[in-house]
Amino acid sequence: MAALAALLALPVAAQVARLDDSASPRAEVQADFGHATPVDGHTVRVPFGRVEYRLATMPYVGKRARIYYVVPPQIPGLTTPGGLTVQWRASGRFAPGQAQPGMRVPVWTGVVQGPWLQESLDLDLLIDLRMLRLPGNAPLSFESYFEIEVLP
């Protein structure tokens, strides 16, 4: 009986899933160093501009949830996660923030109202050039994504 009571006292694991953003106009970020501005002797700011996201939220309509912006942990050409910081400003309901590779940052919490959640983010990349090793003329490119966590 004690074992059953202890098991029931454990917190319920949150349901976390990657949101489908395939209806978004573009999801992959590719840095254009032609617009880079120096921040200090080693770091540049690369404005990426506005990225529009269309997230499929149909399975979560009516549920309380939290949405995270996720930067992938491995980015080709980057020698360490500390060499890149993605900063964003939102034009709608999402919170502004920043993240480095491997991080997931909460951007929205609430009740999902409809089958689609649309948001635009203005992205800037802060890149420490000492930590960047791009082969040949390869671009610095990665695809961030969103995860949703259903809350109790």
Short mmCIF file of C-alpha atoms in Angstrom, two decimals:
data_model
loop_
_atom_site.label_atom_id
_atom_site.label_comp_id
_atom_site.label_asym_id
_atom_site.label_seq_id
_atom_site.Cartn_x
_atom_site.Cartn_y
_atom_site.Cartn_z
CA MET A 1 0.00 0.00 0.00
CA ALA A 2 2.82 2.40 0.89
CA ALA A 3 4.45 1.82 -2.51
CA LEU A 4 1.18 2.60 -4.30
CA ALA A 5 0.73 5.78 -2.27
CA ALA A 6 4.29 6.87 -3.08
CA LEU A 7 3.71 6.20 -6.77
CA LEU A 8 0.51 8.25 -6.79
CA ALA A 9 2.32 11.13 -5.06
CA LEU A 10 4.82 11.46 -7.93
CA PRO A 11 4.19 14.42 -10.23
CA VAL A 12 2.57 13.56 -13.52
CA ALA A 13 5.06 13.86 -16.38
CA ALA A 14 4.22 16.76 -18.64
CA GLN A 15 3.27 16.01 -22.22
CA VAL A 16 5.88 17.75 -24.41
CA ALA A 17 5.82 17.63 -28.21
CA ARG A 18 7.43 19.41 -31.11
CA LEU A 19 4.96 21.67 -32.87
CA ASP A 20 4.47 21.25 -36.60
CA ASP A 21 5.61 24.48 -38.29
CA SER A 22 5.66 23.14 -41.85
CA ALA A 23 3.00 25.70 -42.88
CA SER A 24 5.43 28.52 -42.02
CA PRO A 25 6.87 30.51 -44.94
CA ARG A 26 10.46 29.76 -43.87
CA ALA A 27 11.89 28.10 -40.81
CA GLU A 28 15.60 27.75 -41.51
CA VAL A 29 17.79 30.65 -40.44
CA GLN A 30 20.78 31.40 -42.65
CA ALA A 31 23.16 34.13 -41.51
CA ASP A 32 23.99 36.89 -44.00
CA PHE A 33 27.33 38.29 -42.86
CA GLY A 34 27.00 41.14 -45.38
CA HIS A 35 24.81 42.95 -42.83
CA ALA A 36 26.94 42.13 -39.78
CA THR A 37 27.93 44.90 -37.38
CA PRO A 38 30.73 44.56 -34.82
CA VAL A 39 29.75 44.32 -31.16
CA ASP A 40 33.29 44.01 -29.83
CA GLY A 41 36.63 42.73 -31.12
CA HIS A 42 35.35 39.17 -31.61
CA THR A 43 31.57 39.33 -31.79
CA VAL A 44 29.27 40.47 -34.59
CA ARG A 45 25.53 41.07 -34.66
CA VAL A 46 23.85 39.65 -37.74
CA PRO A 47 20.30 40.92 -38.17
CA PHE A 48 18.22 38.20 -39.70
CA GLY A 49 14.95 40.05 -39.92
CA ARG A 50 11.40 38.89 -39.42
CA VAL A 51 10.51 35.22 -39.52
CA GLU A 52 6.83 34.26 -39.67
CA TYR A 53 5.76 31.08 -37.93
CA ARG A 54 2.50 29.19 -38.33
CA LEU A 55 2.25 26.55 -35.65
CA ALA A 56 -0.27 23.68 -35.85
CA THR A 57 -2.00 23.62 -32.46
CA MET A 58 -5.21 21.71 -33.31
CA PRO A 59 -4.51 18.78 -30.91
CA TYR A 60 -4.18 21.26 -28.02
CA VAL A 61 -7.25 23.48 -28.52
CA GLY A 62 -8.87 24.24 -25.18
CA LYS A 63 -5.86 23.00 -23.21
CA ARG A 64 -3.59 25.07 -21.01
CA ALA A 65 -0.08 24.93 -22.42
CA ARG A 66 3.36 26.49 -22.55
CA ILE A 67 5.26 26.98 -25.81
CA TYR A 68 9.06 27.00 -25.98
CA TYR A 69 11.44 28.37 -28.63
CA VAL A 70 14.22 25.80 -29.12
CA VAL A 71 17.64 26.36 -30.67
CA PRO A 72 19.12 23.04 -31.84
CA PRO A 73 22.13 21.82 -29.82
CA GLN A 74 24.36 21.11 -32.83
CA ILE A 75 24.93 23.81 -35.43
CA PRO A 76 27.37 22.96 -38.23
CA GLY A 77 30.41 25.24 -38.17
CA LEU A 78 29.99 26.29 -34.54
CA THR A 79 32.74 24.90 -32.28
CA THR A 80 30.89 25.56 -29.00
CA PRO A 81 27.33 26.56 -28.07
CA GLY A 82 28.63 29.75 -26.43
CA GLY A 83 29.65 31.05 -29.84
CA LEU A 84 26.06 31.88 -30.86
CA THR A 85 23.21 33.68 -29.17
CA VAL A 86 19.86 34.03 -30.92
CA GLN A 87 17.88 37.09 -29.80
CA TRP A 88 14.27 37.73 -30.76
CA ARG A 89 11.56 40.31 -30.45
CA ALA A 90 7.99 39.20 -30.96
CA SER A 91 5.30 41.13 -32.79
CA GLY A 92 2.35 39.41 -31.12
CA ARG A 93 1.76 37.29 -28.05
CA PHE A 94 5.17 35.65 -27.66
CA ALA A 95 7.66 36.97 -25.12
CA PRO A 96 10.99 38.38 -26.32
CA GLY A 97 14.12 36.51 -25.32
CA GLN A 98 17.40 34.94 -26.22
CA ALA A 99 18.90 31.46 -26.33
CA GLN A 100 22.06 29.60 -27.20
CA PRO A 101 22.28 26.22 -28.92
CA GLY A 102 20.65 23.47 -26.88
CA MET A 103 18.38 25.83 -24.95
CA ARG A 104 14.60 25.90 -24.87
CA VAL A 105 13.07 29.15 -23.67
CA PRO A 106 9.39 29.64 -22.76
CA VAL A 107 7.73 32.23 -25.02
CA TRP A 108 4.01 31.76 -24.33
CA THR A 109 1.69 30.32 -21.69
CA GLY A 110 -2.09 30.20 -21.90
CA VAL A 111 -5.10 28.31 -23.22
CA VAL A 112 -4.75 27.29 -26.86
CA GLN A 113 -7.62 29.02 -28.68
CA GLY A 114 -7.48 27.66 -32.21
CA PRO A 115 -5.95 25.19 -34.67
CA TRP A 116 -3.17 27.61 -35.67
CA LEU A 117 -0.96 29.96 -33.69
CA GLN A 118 0.72 32.57 -35.85
CA GLU A 119 3.61 34.70 -34.66
CA SER A 120 6.43 36.76 -36.14
CA LEU A 121 9.85 37.01 -34.57
CA ASP A 122 12.54 39.56 -35.45
CA LEU A 123 15.80 37.64 -35.11
CA ASP A 124 19.36 38.80 -34.46
CA LEU A 125 22.32 36.47 -34.22
CA LEU A 126 25.26 37.33 -31.97
CA ILE A 127 28.23 35.32 -33.23
CA ASP A 128 31.66 35.02 -31.63
CA LEU A 129 33.83 34.65 -34.73
CA ARG A 130 36.54 32.82 -32.74
CA MET A 131 34.10 29.94 -32.31
CA LEU A 132 33.05 29.66 -35.93
CA ARG A 133 34.69 27.24 -38.37
CA LEU A 134 32.67 27.13 -41.58
CA PRO A 135 34.08 24.86 -44.29
CA GLY A 136 34.62 26.57 -47.66
CA ASN A 137 31.79 28.92 -48.54
CA ALA A 138 29.26 27.05 -46.39
CA PRO A 139 26.71 29.32 -44.70
CA LEU A 140 25.97 29.35 -40.99
CA SER A 141 22.53 27.77 -41.03
CA PHE A 142 20.18 26.13 -38.52
CA GLU A 143 16.50 25.47 -37.91
CA SER A 144 15.01 26.51 -34.60
CA TYR A 145 11.67 24.98 -33.64
CA PHE A 146 8.90 25.18 -31.08
CA GLU A 147 7.79 22.68 -28.45
CA ILE A 148 4.50 22.66 -26.59
CA GLU A 149 3.99 21.40 -23.05
CA VAL A 150 0.46 20.64 -21.89
CA LEU A 151 -0.03 21.95 -18.36
CA PRO A 152 -2.31 20.50 -15.67
#
